Amino acid sequence: MFLGTHTPRLDEKGRLILPAKFRDELAGGVVITKGQERCLYVFPTPEFQRIAGQLRETPMTHKAARAYSRVFFASAHDEVPDKQGRVTIPGHLREYAGLSRELVVIGASTRVEIWDKQAWDTYLSESEDDFAGIEEGVLPGGL
């Protein structure tokens, strides 16, 4: 399970050093793709394969599933982190997420999310007030 918030930097070659506590689980390979709210999702390869299996099971006649699958898979980039725990974020994904040098990398249970620091700060400030109010809808009965 991926947990926590980290603030690495993107180097001049578009590489990110993965947080140390995530490296063991991601060492076998990652898939980076577009996420919601203009962040990037980073999945361990087995988790990406599980999600791909779920998407394969949706009927091709389901318009929303086709549209989601196209973007999800077309933007995906697979890679094995190097010995320093670095991965290269392709230009099209850096552009989609508006990544500058300052990043925020968060653990989000079964995936890691990469955010531009300013975008994360804005998202957090806009959503923190709603956080308590949405618990009931997400976790029926609350904690």
JSON list of C-alpha atoms in Angstrom, two decimals:
[
{"chain": "A", "resi": 1, "resn": "MET", "atom": "CA", "xyz": [0.00, 0.00, 0.00]},
{"chain": "A", "resi": 2, "resn": "PHE", "atom": "CA", "xyz": [1.34, 3.41, -0.97]},
{"chain": "A", "resi": 3, "resn": "LEU", "atom": "CA", "xyz": [1.00, 6.10, 1.70]},
{"chain": "A", "resi": 4, "resn": "GLY", "atom": "CA", "xyz": [2.33, 9.58, 2.39]},
{"chain": "A", "resi": 5, "resn": "THR", "atom": "CA", "xyz": [3.32, 12.78, 0.63]},
{"chain": "A", "resi": 6, "resn": "HIS", "atom": "CA", "xyz": [6.75, 13.43, -0.85]},
{"chain": "A", "resi": 7, "resn": "THR", "atom": "CA", "xyz": [8.27, 16.44, -2.63]},
{"chain": "A", "resi": 8, "resn": "PRO", "atom": "CA", "xyz": [10.91, 15.35, -5.15]},
{"chain": "A", "resi": 9, "resn": "ARG", "atom": "CA", "xyz": [12.13, 17.40, -8.09]},
{"chain": "A", "resi": 10, "resn": "LEU", "atom": "CA", "xyz": [12.02, 16.66, -11.78]},
{"chain": "A", "resi": 11, "resn": "ASP", "atom": "CA", "xyz": [15.51, 16.80, -13.29]},
{"chain": "A", "resi": 12, "resn": "GLU", "atom": "CA", "xyz": [16.44, 18.45, -16.60]},
{"chain": "A", "resi": 13, "resn": "LYS", "atom": "CA", "xyz": [15.98, 15.14, -18.47]},
{"chain": "A", "resi": 14, "resn": "GLY", "atom": "CA", "xyz": [12.40, 14.71, -17.20]},
{"chain": "A", "resi": 15, "resn": "ARG", "atom": "CA", "xyz": [13.35, 12.08, -14.63]},
{"chain": "A", "resi": 16, "resn": "LEU", "atom": "CA", "xyz": [11.86, 11.65, -11.20]},
{"chain": "A", "resi": 17, "resn": "ILE", "atom": "CA", "xyz": [13.54, 9.88, -8.30]},
{"chain": "A", "resi": 18, "resn": "LEU", "atom": "CA", "xyz": [10.85, 7.72, -6.74]},
{"chain": "A", "resi": 19, "resn": "PRO", "atom": "CA", "xyz": [10.43, 8.09, -2.97]},
{"chain": "A", "resi": 20, "resn": "ALA", "atom": "CA", "xyz": [12.61, 5.53, -1.17]},
{"chain": "A", "resi": 21, "resn": "LYS", "atom": "CA", "xyz": [9.67, 3.93, 0.62]},
{"chain": "A", "resi": 22, "resn": "PHE", "atom": "CA", "xyz": [7.98, 3.18, -2.76]},
{"chain": "A", "resi": 23, "resn": "ARG", "atom": "CA", "xyz": [10.99, 1.78, -4.59]},
{"chain": "A", "resi": 24, "resn": "ASP", "atom": "CA", "xyz": [10.83, -1.87, -3.55]},
{"chain": "A", "resi": 25, "resn": "GLU", "atom": "CA", "xyz": [7.23, -2.26, -4.68]},
{"chain": "A", "resi": 26, "resn": "LEU", "atom": "CA", "xyz": [7.92, -0.42, -7.96]},
{"chain": "A", "resi": 27, "resn": "ALA", "atom": "CA", "xyz": [11.32, -1.98, -8.74]},
{"chain": "A", "resi": 28, "resn": "GLY", "atom": "CA", "xyz": [9.84, -4.63, -11.03]},
{"chain": "A", "resi": 29, "resn": "GLY", "atom": "CA", "xyz": [8.32, -2.07, -13.35]},
{"chain": "A", "resi": 30, "resn": "VAL", "atom": "CA", "xyz": [5.79, 0.73, -13.49]},
{"chain": "A", "resi": 31, "resn": "VAL", "atom": "CA", "xyz": [3.15, 2.05, -15.84]},
{"chain": "A", "resi": 32, "resn": "ILE", "atom": "CA", "xyz": [2.65, 5.83, -15.84]},
{"chain": "A", "resi": 33, "resn": "THR", "atom": "CA", "xyz": [-0.55, 7.18, -17.38]},
{"chain": "A", "resi": 34, "resn": "LYS", "atom": "CA", "xyz": [-2.96, 10.08, -17.26]},
{"chain": "A", "resi": 35, "resn": "GLY", "atom": "CA", "xyz": [-4.96, 10.36, -14.05]},
{"chain": "A", "resi": 36, "resn": "GLN", "atom": "CA", "xyz": [-7.95, 12.42, -12.98]},
{"chain": "A", "resi": 37, "resn": "GLU", "atom": "CA", "xyz": [-7.63, 16.14, -12.09]},
{"chain": "A", "resi": 38, "resn": "ARG", "atom": "CA", "xyz": [-4.55, 16.45, -14.34]},
{"chain": "A", "resi": 39, "resn": "CYS", "atom": "CA", "xyz": [-2.26, 14.30, -12.21]},
{"chain": "A", "resi": 40, "resn": "LEU", "atom": "CA", "xyz": [-0.36, 11.21, -13.34]},
{"chain": "A", "resi": 41, "resn": "TYR", "atom": "CA", "xyz": [-1.04, 7.72, -12.04]},
{"chain": "A", "resi": 42, "resn": "VAL", "atom": "CA", "xyz": [1.90, 5.38, -11.43]},
{"chain": "A", "resi": 43, "resn": "PHE", "atom": "CA", "xyz": [0.95, 1.72, -11.09]},
{"chain": "A", "resi": 44, "resn": "PRO", "atom": "CA", "xyz": [3.14, -1.26, -10.30]},
{"chain": "A", "resi": 45, "resn": "THR", "atom": "CA", "xyz": [2.93, -3.40, -13.44]},
{"chain": "A", "resi": 46, "resn": "PRO", "atom": "CA", "xyz": [0.80, -6.15, -11.78]},
{"chain": "A", "resi": 47, "resn": "GLU", "atom": "CA", "xyz": [-1.77, -3.57, -10.61]},
{"chain": "A", "resi": 48, "resn": "PHE", "atom": "CA", "xyz": [-1.93, -2.04, -14.09]},
{"chain": "A", "resi": 49, "resn": "GLN", "atom": "CA", "xyz": [-2.48, -5.52, -15.53]},
{"chain": "A", "resi": 50, "resn": "ARG", "atom": "CA", "xyz": [-5.33, -6.11, -13.05]},
{"chain": "A", "resi": 51, "resn": "ILE", "atom": "CA", "xyz": [-7.02, -2.86, -14.10]},
{"chain": "A", "resi": 52, "resn": "ALA", "atom": "CA", "xyz": [-6.46, -3.67, -17.78]},
{"chain": "A", "resi": 53, "resn": "GLY", "atom": "CA", "xyz": [-8.22, -6.98, -17.18]},
{"chain": "A", "resi": 54, "resn": "GLN", "atom": "CA", "xyz": [-11.20, -5.20, -15.68]},
{"chain": "A", "resi": 55, "resn": "LEU", "atom": "CA", "xyz": [-11.39, -2.83, -18.63]},
{"chain": "A", "resi": 56, "resn": "ARG", "atom": "CA", "xyz": [-11.18, -5.77, -21.07]},
{"chain": "A", "resi": 57, "resn": "GLU", "atom": "CA", "xyz": [-14.26, -7.24, -19.42]},
{"chain": "A", "resi": 58, "resn": "THR", "atom": "CA", "xyz": [-16.42, -4.20, -20.19]},
{"chain": "A", "resi": 59, "resn": "PRO", "atom": "CA", "xyz": [-18.42, -4.59, -23.39]},
{"chain": "A", "resi": 60, "resn": "MET", "atom": "CA", "xyz": [-17.02, -2.76, -26.40]},
{"chain": "A", "resi": 61, "resn": "THR", "atom": "CA", "xyz": [-20.53, -1.41, -26.91]},
{"chain": "A", "resi": 62, "resn": "HIS", "atom": "CA", "xyz": [-20.19, 0.68, -23.71]},
{"chain": "A", "resi": 63, "resn": "LYS", "atom": "CA", "xyz": [-19.26, 4.11, -25.07]},
{"chain": "A", "resi": 64, "resn": "ALA", "atom": "CA", "xyz": [-17.81, 5.54, -21.82]},
{"chain": "A", "resi": 65, "resn": "ALA", "atom": "CA", "xyz": [-15.64, 2.44, -21.30]},
{"chain": "A", "resi": 66, "resn": "ARG", "atom": "CA", "xyz": [-14.27, 2.71, -24.85]},
{"chain": "A", "resi": 67, "resn": "ALA", "atom": "CA", "xyz": [-13.48, 6.39, -24.38]},
{"chain": "A", "resi": 68, "resn": "TYR", "atom": "CA", "xyz": [-11.81, 5.85, -21.01]},
{"chain": "A", "resi": 69, "resn": "SER", "atom": "CA", "xyz": [-9.79, 2.88, -22.28]},
{"chain": "A", "resi": 70, "resn": "ARG", "atom": "CA", "xyz": [-8.52, 4.79, -25.29]},
{"chain": "A", "resi": 71, "resn": "VAL", "atom": "CA", "xyz": [-7.08, 7.63, -23.22]},
{"chain": "A", "resi": 72, "resn": "PHE", "atom": "CA", "xyz": [-5.91, 5.36, -20.38]},
{"chain": "A", "resi": 73, "resn": "PHE", "atom": "CA", "xyz": [-3.96, 2.98, -22.63]},
{"chain": "A", "resi": 74, "resn": "ALA", "atom": "CA", "xyz": [-2.86, 5.41, -25.35]},
{"chain": "A", "resi": 75, "resn": "SER", "atom": "CA", "xyz": [-1.17, 7.66, -22.81]},
{"chain": "A", "resi": 76, "resn": "ALA", "atom": "CA", "xyz": [0.44, 4.81, -20.83]},
{"chain": "A", "resi": 77, "resn": "HIS", "atom": "CA", "xyz": [4.21, 4.50, -20.59]},
{"chain": "A", "resi": 78, "resn": "ASP", "atom": "CA", "xyz": [5.88, 1.43, -19.09]},
{"chain": "A", "resi": 79, "resn": "GLU", "atom": "CA", "xyz": [9.35, 1.45, -17.63]},
{"chain": "A", "resi": 80, "resn": "VAL", "atom": "CA", "xyz": [11.61, -0.26, -15.10]},
{"chain": "A", "resi": 81, "resn": "PRO", "atom": "CA", "xyz": [13.15, 2.21, -12.63]},
{"chain": "A", "resi": 82, "resn": "ASP", "atom": "CA", "xyz": [16.95, 2.49, -12.88]},
{"chain": "A", "resi": 83, "resn": "LYS", "atom": "CA", "xyz": [19.32, 1.60, -10.02]},
{"chain": "A", "resi": 84, "resn": "GLN", "atom": "CA", "xyz": [18.83, 5.04, -8.44]},
{"chain": "A", "resi": 85, "resn": "GLY", "atom": "CA", "xyz": [15.06, 4.58, -8.46]},
{"chain": "A", "resi": 86, "resn": "ARG", "atom": "CA", "xyz": [14.53, 7.05, -11.32]},
{"chain": "A", "resi": 87, "resn": "VAL", "atom": "CA", "xyz": [11.83, 6.92, -13.98]},
{"chain": "A", "resi": 88, "resn": "THR", "atom": "CA", "xyz": [11.53, 9.14, -17.02]},
{"chain": "A", "resi": 89, "resn": "ILE", "atom": "CA", "xyz": [8.22, 10.92, -17.45]},
{"chain": "A", "resi": 90, "resn": "PRO", "atom": "CA", "xyz": [7.55, 11.32, -21.18]},
{"chain": "A", "resi": 91, "resn": "GLY", "atom": "CA", "xyz": [6.95, 14.82, -22.52]},
{"chain": "A", "resi": 92, "resn": "HIS", "atom": "CA", "xyz": [3.28, 14.24, -23.37]},
{"chain": "A", "resi": 93, "resn": "LEU", "atom": "CA", "xyz": [2.57, 13.21, -19.77]},
{"chain": "A", "resi": 94, "resn": "ARG", "atom": "CA", "xyz": [4.60, 16.09, -18.30]},
{"chain": "A", "resi": 95, "resn": "GLU", "atom": "CA", "xyz": [2.59, 18.46, -20.50]},
{"chain": "A", "resi": 96, "resn": "TYR", "atom": "CA", "xyz": [-0.77, 16.88, -19.55]},
{"chain": "A", "resi": 97, "resn": "ALA", "atom": "CA", "xyz": [-0.04, 17.26, -15.83]},
{"chain": "A", "resi": 98, "resn": "GLY", "atom": "CA", "xyz": [1.62, 20.67, -16.22]},
{"chain": "A", "resi": 99, "resn": "LEU", "atom": "CA", "xyz": [4.72, 19.43, -14.41]},
{"chain": "A", "resi": 100, "resn": "SER", "atom": "CA", "xyz": [7.41, 21.92, -13.46]},
{"chain": "A", "resi": 101, "resn": "ARG", "atom": "CA", "xyz": [10.55, 21.01, -11.49]},
{"chain": "A", "resi": 102, "resn": "GLU", "atom": "CA", "xyz": [8.73, 21.08, -8.14]},
{"chain": "A", "resi": 103, "resn": "LEU", "atom": "CA", "xyz": [6.55, 17.99, -7.71]},
{"chain": "A", "resi": 104, "resn": "VAL", "atom": "CA", "xyz": [4.39, 16.31, -5.11]},
{"chain": "A", "resi": 105, "resn": "VAL", "atom": "CA", "xyz": [4.23, 12.51, -5.13]},
{"chain": "A", "resi": 106, "resn": "ILE", "atom": "CA", "xyz": [1.49, 10.98, -3.03]},
{"chain": "A", "resi": 107, "resn": "GLY", "atom": "CA", "xyz": [0.68, 7.45, -2.03]},
{"chain": "A", "resi": 108, "resn": "ALA", "atom": "CA", "xyz": [-2.91, 6.65, -3.00]},
{"chain": "A", "resi": 109, "resn": "SER", "atom": "CA", "xyz": [-3.37, 3.07, -1.78]},
{"chain": "A", "resi": 110, "resn": "THR", "atom": "CA", "xyz": [-2.70, 0.86, -4.84]},
{"chain": "A", "resi": 111, "resn": "ARG", "atom": "CA", "xyz": [-1.15, 3.60, -6.95]},
{"chain": "A", "resi": 112, "resn": "VAL", "atom": "CA", "xyz": [1.16, 6.59, -6.71]},
{"chain": "A", "resi": 113, "resn": "GLU", "atom": "CA", "xyz": [0.10, 9.99, -8.02]},
{"chain": "A", "resi": 114, "resn": "ILE", "atom": "CA", "xyz": [2.45, 12.66, -9.43]},
{"chain": "A", "resi": 115, "resn": "TRP", "atom": "CA", "xyz": [1.31, 16.28, -9.23]},
{"chain": "A", "resi": 116, "resn": "ASP", "atom": "CA", "xyz": [2.84, 19.61, -10.08]},
{"chain": "A", "resi": 117, "resn": "LYS", "atom": "CA", "xyz": [3.41, 21.21, -6.65]},
{"chain": "A", "resi": 118, "resn": "GLN", "atom": "CA", "xyz": [1.33, 24.30, -7.39]},
{"chain": "A", "resi": 119, "resn": "ALA", "atom": "CA", "xyz": [-1.53, 22.19, -8.82]},
{"chain": "A", "resi": 120, "resn": "TRP", "atom": "CA", "xyz": [-1.46, 19.95, -5.72]},
{"chain": "A", "resi": 121, "resn": "ASP", "atom": "CA", "xyz": [-1.48, 22.92, -3.36]},
{"chain": "A", "resi": 122, "resn": "THR", "atom": "CA", "xyz": [-4.47, 24.39, -5.22]},
{"chain": "A", "resi": 123, "resn": "TYR", "atom": "CA", "xyz": [-6.31, 21.06, -5.27]},
{"chain": "A", "resi": 124, "resn": "LEU", "atom": "CA", "xyz": [-5.68, 20.52, -1.56]},
{"chain": "A", "resi": 125, "resn": "SER", "atom": "CA", "xyz": [-6.82, 24.00, -0.54]},
{"chain": "A", "resi": 126, "resn": "GLU", "atom": "CA", "xyz": [-9.99, 23.67, -2.62]},
{"chain": "A", "resi": 127, "resn": "SER", "atom": "CA", "xyz": [-10.86, 20.18, -1.38]},
{"chain": "A", "resi": 128, "resn": "GLU", "atom": "CA", "xyz": [-9.86, 20.23, 2.31]},
{"chain": "A", "resi": 129, "resn": "ASP", "atom": "CA", "xyz": [-13.07, 21.97, 3.37]},
{"chain": "A", "resi": 130, "resn": "ASP", "atom": "CA", "xyz": [-15.11, 19.27, 1.63]},
{"chain": "A", "resi": 131, "resn": "PHE", "atom": "CA", "xyz": [-13.05, 16.39, 3.06]},
{"chain": "A", "resi": 132, "resn": "ALA", "atom": "CA", "xyz": [-15.15, 15.85, 6.20]},
{"chain": "A", "resi": 133, "resn": "GLY", "atom": "CA", "xyz": [-18.40, 16.24, 4.30]},
{"chain": "A", "resi": 134, "resn": "ILE", "atom": "CA", "xyz": [-17.64, 13.61, 1.67]},
{"chain": "A", "resi": 135, "resn": "GLU", "atom": "CA", "xyz": [-16.66, 10.86, 4.11]},
{"chain": "A", "resi": 136, "resn": "GLU", "atom": "CA", "xyz": [-20.24, 9.72, 4.51]},
{"chain": "A", "resi": 137, "resn": "GLY", "atom": "CA", "xyz": [-20.74, 9.27, 0.79]},
{"chain": "A", "resi": 138, "resn": "VAL", "atom": "CA", "xyz": [-17.48, 7.40, 0.32]},
{"chain": "A", "resi": 139, "resn": "LEU", "atom": "CA", "xyz": [-17.55, 5.32, 3.52]},
{"chain": "A", "resi": 140, "resn": "PRO", "atom": "CA", "xyz": [-21.19, 4.52, 4.34]},
{"chain": "A", "resi": 141, "resn": "GLY", "atom": "CA", "xyz": [-21.55, 4.65, 8.13]},
{"chain": "A", "resi": 142, "resn": "GLY", "atom": "CA", "xyz": [-18.31, 6.63, 8.44]},
{"chain": "A", "resi": 143, "resn": "LEU", "atom": "CA", "xyz": [-15.11, 5.44, 10.04]}
]
